[in-house]
Coordinates of C-alpha atoms in Angstrom, one line a residue:
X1 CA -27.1 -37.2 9.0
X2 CA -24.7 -35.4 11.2
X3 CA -24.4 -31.8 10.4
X4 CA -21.0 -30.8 9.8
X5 CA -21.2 -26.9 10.0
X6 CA -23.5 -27.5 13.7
X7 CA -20.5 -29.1 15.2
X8 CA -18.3 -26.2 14.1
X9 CA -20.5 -23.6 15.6
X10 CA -21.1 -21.9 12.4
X11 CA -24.8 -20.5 12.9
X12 CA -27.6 -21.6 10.4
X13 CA -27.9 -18.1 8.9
X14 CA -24.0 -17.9 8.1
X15 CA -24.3 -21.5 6.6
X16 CA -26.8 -20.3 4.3
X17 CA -25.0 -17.2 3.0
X18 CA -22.0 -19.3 2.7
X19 CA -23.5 -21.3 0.6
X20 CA -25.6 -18.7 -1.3
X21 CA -22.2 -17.7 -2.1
X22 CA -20.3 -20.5 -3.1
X23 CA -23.1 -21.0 -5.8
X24 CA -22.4 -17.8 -7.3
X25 CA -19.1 -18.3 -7.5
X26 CA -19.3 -21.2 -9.2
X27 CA -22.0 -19.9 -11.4
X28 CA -19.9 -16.7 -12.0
X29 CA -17.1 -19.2 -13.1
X30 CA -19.0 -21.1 -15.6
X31 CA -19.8 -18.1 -17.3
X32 CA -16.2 -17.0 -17.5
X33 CA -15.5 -20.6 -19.0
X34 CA -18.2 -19.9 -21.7
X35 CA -17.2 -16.5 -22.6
X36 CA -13.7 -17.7 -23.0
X37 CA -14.5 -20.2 -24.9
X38 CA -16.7 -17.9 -27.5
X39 CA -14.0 -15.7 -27.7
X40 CA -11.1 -18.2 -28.2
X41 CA -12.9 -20.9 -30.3
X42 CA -15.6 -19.8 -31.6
X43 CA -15.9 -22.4 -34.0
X44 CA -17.2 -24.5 -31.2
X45 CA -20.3 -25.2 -31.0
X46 CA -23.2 -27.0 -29.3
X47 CA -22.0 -30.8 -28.4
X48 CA -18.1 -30.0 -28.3
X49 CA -18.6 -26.5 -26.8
X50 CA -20.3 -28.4 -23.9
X51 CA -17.7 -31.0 -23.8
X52 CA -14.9 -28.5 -24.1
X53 CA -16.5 -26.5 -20.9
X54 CA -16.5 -29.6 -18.7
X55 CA -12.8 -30.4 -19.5
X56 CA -11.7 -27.4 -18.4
X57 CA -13.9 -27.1 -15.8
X58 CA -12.3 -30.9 -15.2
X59 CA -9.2 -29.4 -15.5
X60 CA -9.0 -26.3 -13.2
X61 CA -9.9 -28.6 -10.0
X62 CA -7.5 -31.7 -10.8
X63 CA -4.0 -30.5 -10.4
X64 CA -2.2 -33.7 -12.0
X65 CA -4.7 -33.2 -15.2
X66 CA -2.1 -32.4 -17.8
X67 CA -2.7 -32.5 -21.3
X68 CA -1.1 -30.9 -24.2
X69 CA -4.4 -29.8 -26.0
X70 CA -6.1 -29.0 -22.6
X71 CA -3.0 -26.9 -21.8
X72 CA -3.9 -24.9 -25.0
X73 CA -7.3 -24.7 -24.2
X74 CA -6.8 -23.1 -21.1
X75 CA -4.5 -20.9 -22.0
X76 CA -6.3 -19.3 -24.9
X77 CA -9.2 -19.3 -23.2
X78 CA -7.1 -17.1 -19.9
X79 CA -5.7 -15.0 -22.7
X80 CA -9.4 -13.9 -23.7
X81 CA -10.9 -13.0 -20.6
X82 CA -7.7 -10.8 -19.7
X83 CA -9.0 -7.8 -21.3
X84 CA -11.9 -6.5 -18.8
X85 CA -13.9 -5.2 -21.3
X86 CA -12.9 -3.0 -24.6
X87 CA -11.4 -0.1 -23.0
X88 CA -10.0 -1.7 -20.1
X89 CA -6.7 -3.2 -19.6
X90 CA -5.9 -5.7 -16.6
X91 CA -3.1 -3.1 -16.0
X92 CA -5.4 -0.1 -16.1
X93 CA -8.0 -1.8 -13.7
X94 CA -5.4 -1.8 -10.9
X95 CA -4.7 1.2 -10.5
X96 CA -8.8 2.1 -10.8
X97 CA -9.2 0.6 -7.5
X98 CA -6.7 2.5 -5.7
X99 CA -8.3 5.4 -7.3
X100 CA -12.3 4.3 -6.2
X101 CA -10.4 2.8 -3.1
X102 CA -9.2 6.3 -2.1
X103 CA -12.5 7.5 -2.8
X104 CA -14.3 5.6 -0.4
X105 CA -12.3 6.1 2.4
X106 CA -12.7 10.0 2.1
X107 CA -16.4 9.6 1.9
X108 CA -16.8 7.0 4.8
X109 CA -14.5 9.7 7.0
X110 CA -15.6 13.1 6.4
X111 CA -17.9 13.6 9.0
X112 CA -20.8 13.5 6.7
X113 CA -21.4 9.7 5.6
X114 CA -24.6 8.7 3.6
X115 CA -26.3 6.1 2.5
X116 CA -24.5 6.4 -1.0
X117 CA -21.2 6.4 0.7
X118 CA -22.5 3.4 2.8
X119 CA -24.2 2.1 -0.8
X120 CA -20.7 2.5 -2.7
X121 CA -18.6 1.3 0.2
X122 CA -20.3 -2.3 0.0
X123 CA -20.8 -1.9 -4.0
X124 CA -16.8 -1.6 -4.0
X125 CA -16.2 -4.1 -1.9
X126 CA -18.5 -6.5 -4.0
X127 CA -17.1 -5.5 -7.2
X128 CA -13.3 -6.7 -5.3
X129 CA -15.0 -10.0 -3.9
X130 CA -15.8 -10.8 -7.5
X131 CA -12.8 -10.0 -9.1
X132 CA -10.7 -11.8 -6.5
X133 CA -12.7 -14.8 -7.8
X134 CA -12.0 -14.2 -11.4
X135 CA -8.4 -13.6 -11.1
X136 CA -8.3 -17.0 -9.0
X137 CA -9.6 -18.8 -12.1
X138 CA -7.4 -17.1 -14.5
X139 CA -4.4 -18.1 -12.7
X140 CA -5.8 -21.7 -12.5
X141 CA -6.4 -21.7 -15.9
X142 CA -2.6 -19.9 -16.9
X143 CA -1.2 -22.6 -14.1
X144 CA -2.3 -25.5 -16.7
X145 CA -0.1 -24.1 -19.6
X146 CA 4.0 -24.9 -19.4
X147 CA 4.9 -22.5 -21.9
X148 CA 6.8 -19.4 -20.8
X149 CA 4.6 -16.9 -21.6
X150 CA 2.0 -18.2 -19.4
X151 CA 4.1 -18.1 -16.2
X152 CA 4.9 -14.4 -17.2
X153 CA 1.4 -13.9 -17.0
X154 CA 0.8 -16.2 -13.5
X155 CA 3.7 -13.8 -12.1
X156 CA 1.6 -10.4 -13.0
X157 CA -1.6 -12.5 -11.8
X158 CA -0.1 -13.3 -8.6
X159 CA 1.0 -9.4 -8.0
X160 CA -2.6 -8.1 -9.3
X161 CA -4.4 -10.8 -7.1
X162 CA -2.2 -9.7 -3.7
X163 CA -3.0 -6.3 -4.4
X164 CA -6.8 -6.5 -5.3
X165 CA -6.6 -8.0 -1.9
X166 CA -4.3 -5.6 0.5
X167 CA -7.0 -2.8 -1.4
X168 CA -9.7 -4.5 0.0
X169 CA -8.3 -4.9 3.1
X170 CA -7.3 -1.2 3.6
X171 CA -11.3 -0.9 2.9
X172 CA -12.5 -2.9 5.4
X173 CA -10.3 -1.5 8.2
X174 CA -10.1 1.7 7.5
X175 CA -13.5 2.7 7.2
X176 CA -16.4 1.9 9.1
X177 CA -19.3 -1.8 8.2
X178 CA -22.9 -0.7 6.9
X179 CA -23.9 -1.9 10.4
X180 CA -21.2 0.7 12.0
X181 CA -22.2 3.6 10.0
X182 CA -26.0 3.5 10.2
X183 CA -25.3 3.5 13.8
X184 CA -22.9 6.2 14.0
X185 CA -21.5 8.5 11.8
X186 CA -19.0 10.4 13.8
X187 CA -15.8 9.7 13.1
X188 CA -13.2 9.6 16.0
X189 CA -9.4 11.2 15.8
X190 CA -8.0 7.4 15.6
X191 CA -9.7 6.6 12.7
X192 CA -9.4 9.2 10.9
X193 CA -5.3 8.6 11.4
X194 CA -6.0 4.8 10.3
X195 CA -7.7 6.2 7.5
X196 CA -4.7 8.5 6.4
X197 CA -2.4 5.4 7.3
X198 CA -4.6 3.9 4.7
X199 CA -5.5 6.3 2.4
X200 CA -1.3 7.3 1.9
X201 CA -1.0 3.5 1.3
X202 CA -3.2 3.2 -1.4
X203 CA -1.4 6.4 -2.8
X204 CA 2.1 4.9 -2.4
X205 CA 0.7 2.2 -4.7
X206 CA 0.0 4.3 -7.7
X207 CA 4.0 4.5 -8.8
X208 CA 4.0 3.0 -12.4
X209 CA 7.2 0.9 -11.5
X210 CA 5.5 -0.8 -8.5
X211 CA 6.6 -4.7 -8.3
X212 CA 6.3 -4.9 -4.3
X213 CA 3.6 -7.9 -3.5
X214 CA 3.3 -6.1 0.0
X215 CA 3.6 -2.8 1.2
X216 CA 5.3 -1.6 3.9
X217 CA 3.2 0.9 4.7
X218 CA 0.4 -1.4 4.9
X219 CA 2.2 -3.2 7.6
X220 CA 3.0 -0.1 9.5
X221 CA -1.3 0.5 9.4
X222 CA -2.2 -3.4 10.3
X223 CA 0.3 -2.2 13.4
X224 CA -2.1 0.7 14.1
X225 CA -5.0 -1.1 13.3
X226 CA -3.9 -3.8 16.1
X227 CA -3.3 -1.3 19.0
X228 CA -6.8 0.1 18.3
X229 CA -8.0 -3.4 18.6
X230 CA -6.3 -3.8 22.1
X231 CA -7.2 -0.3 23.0
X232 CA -10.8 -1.1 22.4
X233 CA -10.8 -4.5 23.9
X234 CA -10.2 -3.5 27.5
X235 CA -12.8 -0.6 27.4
X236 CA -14.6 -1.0 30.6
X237 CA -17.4 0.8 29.4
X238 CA -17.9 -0.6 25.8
X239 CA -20.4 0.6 23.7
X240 CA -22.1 -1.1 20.6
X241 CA -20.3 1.1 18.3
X242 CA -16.7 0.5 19.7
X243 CA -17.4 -3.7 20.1
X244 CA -18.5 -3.5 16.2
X245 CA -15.5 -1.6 15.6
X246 CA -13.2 -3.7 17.6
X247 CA -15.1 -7.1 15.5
X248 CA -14.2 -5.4 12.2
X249 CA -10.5 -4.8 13.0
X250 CA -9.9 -8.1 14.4
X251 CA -11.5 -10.1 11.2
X252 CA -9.8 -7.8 8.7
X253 CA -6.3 -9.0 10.8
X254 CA -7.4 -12.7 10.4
X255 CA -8.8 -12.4 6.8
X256 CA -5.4 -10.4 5.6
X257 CA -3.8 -13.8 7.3
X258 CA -5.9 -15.9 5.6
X259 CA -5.0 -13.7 2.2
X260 CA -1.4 -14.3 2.5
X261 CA -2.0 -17.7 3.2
X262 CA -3.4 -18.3 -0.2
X263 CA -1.4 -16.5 -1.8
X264 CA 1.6 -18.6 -0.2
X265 CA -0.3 -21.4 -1.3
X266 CA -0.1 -20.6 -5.3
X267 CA 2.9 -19.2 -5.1
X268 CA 5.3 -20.3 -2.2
X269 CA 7.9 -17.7 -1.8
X270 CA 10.2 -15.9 1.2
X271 CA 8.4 -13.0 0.7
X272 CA 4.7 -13.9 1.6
X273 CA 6.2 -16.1 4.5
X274 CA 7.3 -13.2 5.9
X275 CA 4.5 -11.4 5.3
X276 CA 2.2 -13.7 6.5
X277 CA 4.6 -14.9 9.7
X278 CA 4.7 -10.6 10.8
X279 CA 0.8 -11.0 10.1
X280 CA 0.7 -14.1 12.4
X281 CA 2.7 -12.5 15.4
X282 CA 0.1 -9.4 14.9
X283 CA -2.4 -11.5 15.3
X284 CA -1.2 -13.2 18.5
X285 CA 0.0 -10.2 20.3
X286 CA -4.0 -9.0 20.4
X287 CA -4.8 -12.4 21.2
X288 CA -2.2 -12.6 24.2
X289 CA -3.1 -8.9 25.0
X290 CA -6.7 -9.7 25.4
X291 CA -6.8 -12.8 27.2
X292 CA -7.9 -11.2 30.7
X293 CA -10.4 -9.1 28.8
X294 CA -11.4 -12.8 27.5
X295 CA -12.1 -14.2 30.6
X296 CA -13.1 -11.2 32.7
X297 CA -10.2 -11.2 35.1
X298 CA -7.8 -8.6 35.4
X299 CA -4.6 -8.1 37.7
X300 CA -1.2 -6.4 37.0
X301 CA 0.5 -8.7 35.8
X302 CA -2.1 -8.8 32.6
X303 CA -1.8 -4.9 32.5
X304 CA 2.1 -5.5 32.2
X305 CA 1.6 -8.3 29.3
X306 CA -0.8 -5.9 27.7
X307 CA 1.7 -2.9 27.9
X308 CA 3.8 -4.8 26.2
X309 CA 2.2 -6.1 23.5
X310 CA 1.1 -2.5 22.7
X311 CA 5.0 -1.3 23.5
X312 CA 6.0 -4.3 20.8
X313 CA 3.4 -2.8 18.1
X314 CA 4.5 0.2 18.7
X315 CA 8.3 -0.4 18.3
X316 CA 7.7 -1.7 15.1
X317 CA 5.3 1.0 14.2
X318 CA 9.2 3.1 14.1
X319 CA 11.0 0.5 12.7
X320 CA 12.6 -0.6 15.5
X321 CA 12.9 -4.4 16.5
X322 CA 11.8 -6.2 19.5
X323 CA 14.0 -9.4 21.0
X324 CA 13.1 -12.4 19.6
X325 CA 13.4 -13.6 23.5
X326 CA 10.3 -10.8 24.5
X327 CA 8.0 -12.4 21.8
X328 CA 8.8 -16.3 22.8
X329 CA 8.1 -14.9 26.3
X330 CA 4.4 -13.5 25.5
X331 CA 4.0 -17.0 23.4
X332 CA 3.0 -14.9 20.0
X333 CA 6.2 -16.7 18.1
X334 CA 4.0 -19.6 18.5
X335 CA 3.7 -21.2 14.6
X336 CA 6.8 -23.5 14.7
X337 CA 6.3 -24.1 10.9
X338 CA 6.9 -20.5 10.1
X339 CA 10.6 -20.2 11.3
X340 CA 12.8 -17.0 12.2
X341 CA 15.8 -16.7 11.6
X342 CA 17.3 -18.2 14.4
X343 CA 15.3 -21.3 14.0
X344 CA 16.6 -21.8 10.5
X345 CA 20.6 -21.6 11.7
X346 CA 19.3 -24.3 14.4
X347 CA 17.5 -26.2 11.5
X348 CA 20.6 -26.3 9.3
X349 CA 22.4 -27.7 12.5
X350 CA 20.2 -30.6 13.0
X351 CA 20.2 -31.6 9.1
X352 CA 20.0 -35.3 10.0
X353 CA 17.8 -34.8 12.4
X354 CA 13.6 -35.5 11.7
X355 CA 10.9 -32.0 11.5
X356 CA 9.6 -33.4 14.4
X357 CA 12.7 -33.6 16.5
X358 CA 13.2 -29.8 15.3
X359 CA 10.0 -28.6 16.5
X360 CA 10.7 -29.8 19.7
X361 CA 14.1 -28.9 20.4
X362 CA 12.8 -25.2 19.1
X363 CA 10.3 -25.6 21.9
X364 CA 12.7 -26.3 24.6
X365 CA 14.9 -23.6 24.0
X366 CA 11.3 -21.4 24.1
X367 CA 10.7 -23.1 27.8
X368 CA 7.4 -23.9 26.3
X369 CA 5.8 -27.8 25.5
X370 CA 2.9 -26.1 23.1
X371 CA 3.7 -24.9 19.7
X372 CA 0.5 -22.8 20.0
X373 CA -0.9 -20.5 21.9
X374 CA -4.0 -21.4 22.4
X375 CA -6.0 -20.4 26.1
X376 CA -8.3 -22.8 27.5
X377 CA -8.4 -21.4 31.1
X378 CA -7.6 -19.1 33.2
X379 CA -5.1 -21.7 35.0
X380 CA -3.9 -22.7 31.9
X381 CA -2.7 -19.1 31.1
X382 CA -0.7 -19.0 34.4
X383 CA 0.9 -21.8 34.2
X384 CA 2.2 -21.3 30.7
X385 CA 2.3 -17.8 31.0
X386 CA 5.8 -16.3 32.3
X387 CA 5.9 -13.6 35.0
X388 CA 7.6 -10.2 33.5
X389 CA 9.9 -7.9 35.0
X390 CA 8.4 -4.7 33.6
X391 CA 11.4 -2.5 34.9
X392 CA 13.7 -4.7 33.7
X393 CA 12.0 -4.7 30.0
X394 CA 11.7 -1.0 30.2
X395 CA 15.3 -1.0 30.8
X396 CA 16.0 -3.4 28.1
X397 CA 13.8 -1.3 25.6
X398 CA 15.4 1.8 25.9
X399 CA 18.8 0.5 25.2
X400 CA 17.5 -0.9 21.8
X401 CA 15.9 2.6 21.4
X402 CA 19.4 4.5 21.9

């Protein structure tokens, strides 16, 4: 039998874990299920108990599985497991991570890091994995119910979830792995700014009346948090701590992508396209930034691209905008699906006209026959690459700046 994670290059150890851990959350969901079901009907018992279990378990992975009494089930069985434990509420827990959150990044950056810090870190960061997964099965549960008080709940859901999320994502790249810190415990000057960035997000998040699904100020860090990556990337002298460090910053970019992609997913809205679209173009300016680095070759015309990918995170960093014309250029506006605004007055003028012939008329205008960015070779970077004029952009950005 052909082995399907061996042709994607996923090693046998990380197969394993995976695995390892897709059984516990499944396990971890089943007892959910069956404390729900105690506490909602606890009239049930033995055969139907059973049967009721599988029919929701049925339930939560078939989307068209709609049924008046299974839509009660579910959502008295959601309704019980909201309560965390006795003294708990789901609103209270919230704002207990950004309180435990804060906590572990001043331990993990005071100079002074042991292994409880270390042992608390990855503790936290469990306790958040976990609770990601519960929320994701309440919300499945709530999403089987039509009456209005269950969306009211999927809407508070949705905002808990995105923020249990952005939380653990301020963890993970503001402070240092277990691997990191048993190596070294100094902490530089930049990360201790990260962590502030960090740290004054989490802080920011504590206001009672807080209905934002994203945080600016988390966008302003992930903008830090991507010039360190690039920073670090073209090191010429790297050491083991610095490659860790630059690993860590670039997988909590992708996994914050791959968040808002989910959350998209649940619940498709303007708001967590944007979010995820600015996360995207983050993404790809590191990517575009780094490609010499990549292939070992460097040259000016690479240091220019990389100065302005930094100059672009930077910008943005004090709320100043970039031409849309710059980012098509560097090829990080490179997700057609996800459109700007410009693409959408183009889209309304070719109403009658198929996606397809969209795309590619978007493409043309971008002088570009790929809709991704994706390096193959060194030839294949310079010939879709375009040369810049880094006077000329200079120029160009300080008359935005005035």
């Amino acid at each position: 039998m052909v082995d399907i994670n061996a042709l994607r290059g996923i090693p046998p150890q990380e197969q394993d874990e995976n695995a390892i851990k897709e059984k516990r959350q499944e396990s971890r969901k089943e007892q959910l299920i069956e404390k729900g079901l105690e506490r909602a009907r606890p009239d049930l018992k033995g055969p139907q108990k059973e049967k009721a279990k599988e029919v929701l378990k049925q339930a939560i992975n078939d989307p068209n599985m709609l049924d008046k009494t299974i839509e009660d089930l579910a959502f008295s069985v959601a309704e019980s497991l909201q309560n965390v434990d006795d003294e708990l509420s789901p609103e209270a827990e919230y704002f207990q991570w950004i309180e435990e959150g804060q906590q572990v990044i001043e331990e993990m950056t005071d100079n002074d890091i042991t292994d409880n810090d270390i042992k608390h870190r990855e503790d936290f960061l469990d306790n958040l994995d976990q609770r990601e997964n519960d929320l994701k099965l309440y919300i499945s549960l709530y999403q089987k119910s039509s009456s209005s008080k269950a969306k009211e709940k999927l809407e508070f859901l949705q905002k808990k979830l995105a923020k249990l999320l952005e939380i653990r994502g301020a963890i993970e790249a503001s402070t240092k792995s277990k691997e990191e810190a048993e190596r070294q415990q100094d902490i530089q000057e930049e990360e201790r700014r990260l962590a502030q960035e960090y740290y004054q997000m989490l802080e920011d998040r504590k206001r009672k009346d807080d209905e934002i699904m994203f945080s600016d100020l988390e966008y302003k860090a992930a903008l830090l948090a991507a010039e360190t990556a690039i920073a670090l990337a073209v090191l010429e002298k790297k050491s083991q701590e610095n490659k860790l460090r630059q690993e860590r910053l670039q997988a909590y970019m992708q996994k914050r992508a791959n968040d808002m992609r989910f959350l998209h997913a649940i619940a498709p809205s303007s708001q967590i396209k944007d979010a995820y679209q600015k996360q995207q173009e983050m993404i790809n300016l590191v990517k575009v930034a780094n490609t010499s680095q990549q292939y070992g070759v460097y040259n000016e015309e690479e240091q220019i691209r990389r100065n302005i990918c930094g100059a672009v995170l930077e910008y943005r960093r004090r709320d100043k905008e970039v031409p849309e014309k710059v980012l098509y250029k560097l090829g990080v506006k490179s997700f057609v699906s996800e459109y700007s605004m410009s693409e959408e007055i183009l889209r309304k003028k070719m109403q009658n006209q198929s996606k397809e012939d969209i795309v590619k008329r978007i493409n043309e205008l971008r002088g570009r026959q790929n809709s991704s960015f994706v390096p193959k070779s060194m030839q294949h970077n310079r010939d879709n690459m375009q040369t810049f004029d880094r006077e000329r952009f200079l120029a160009k950005m300080r008359e935005y700046q005035r």
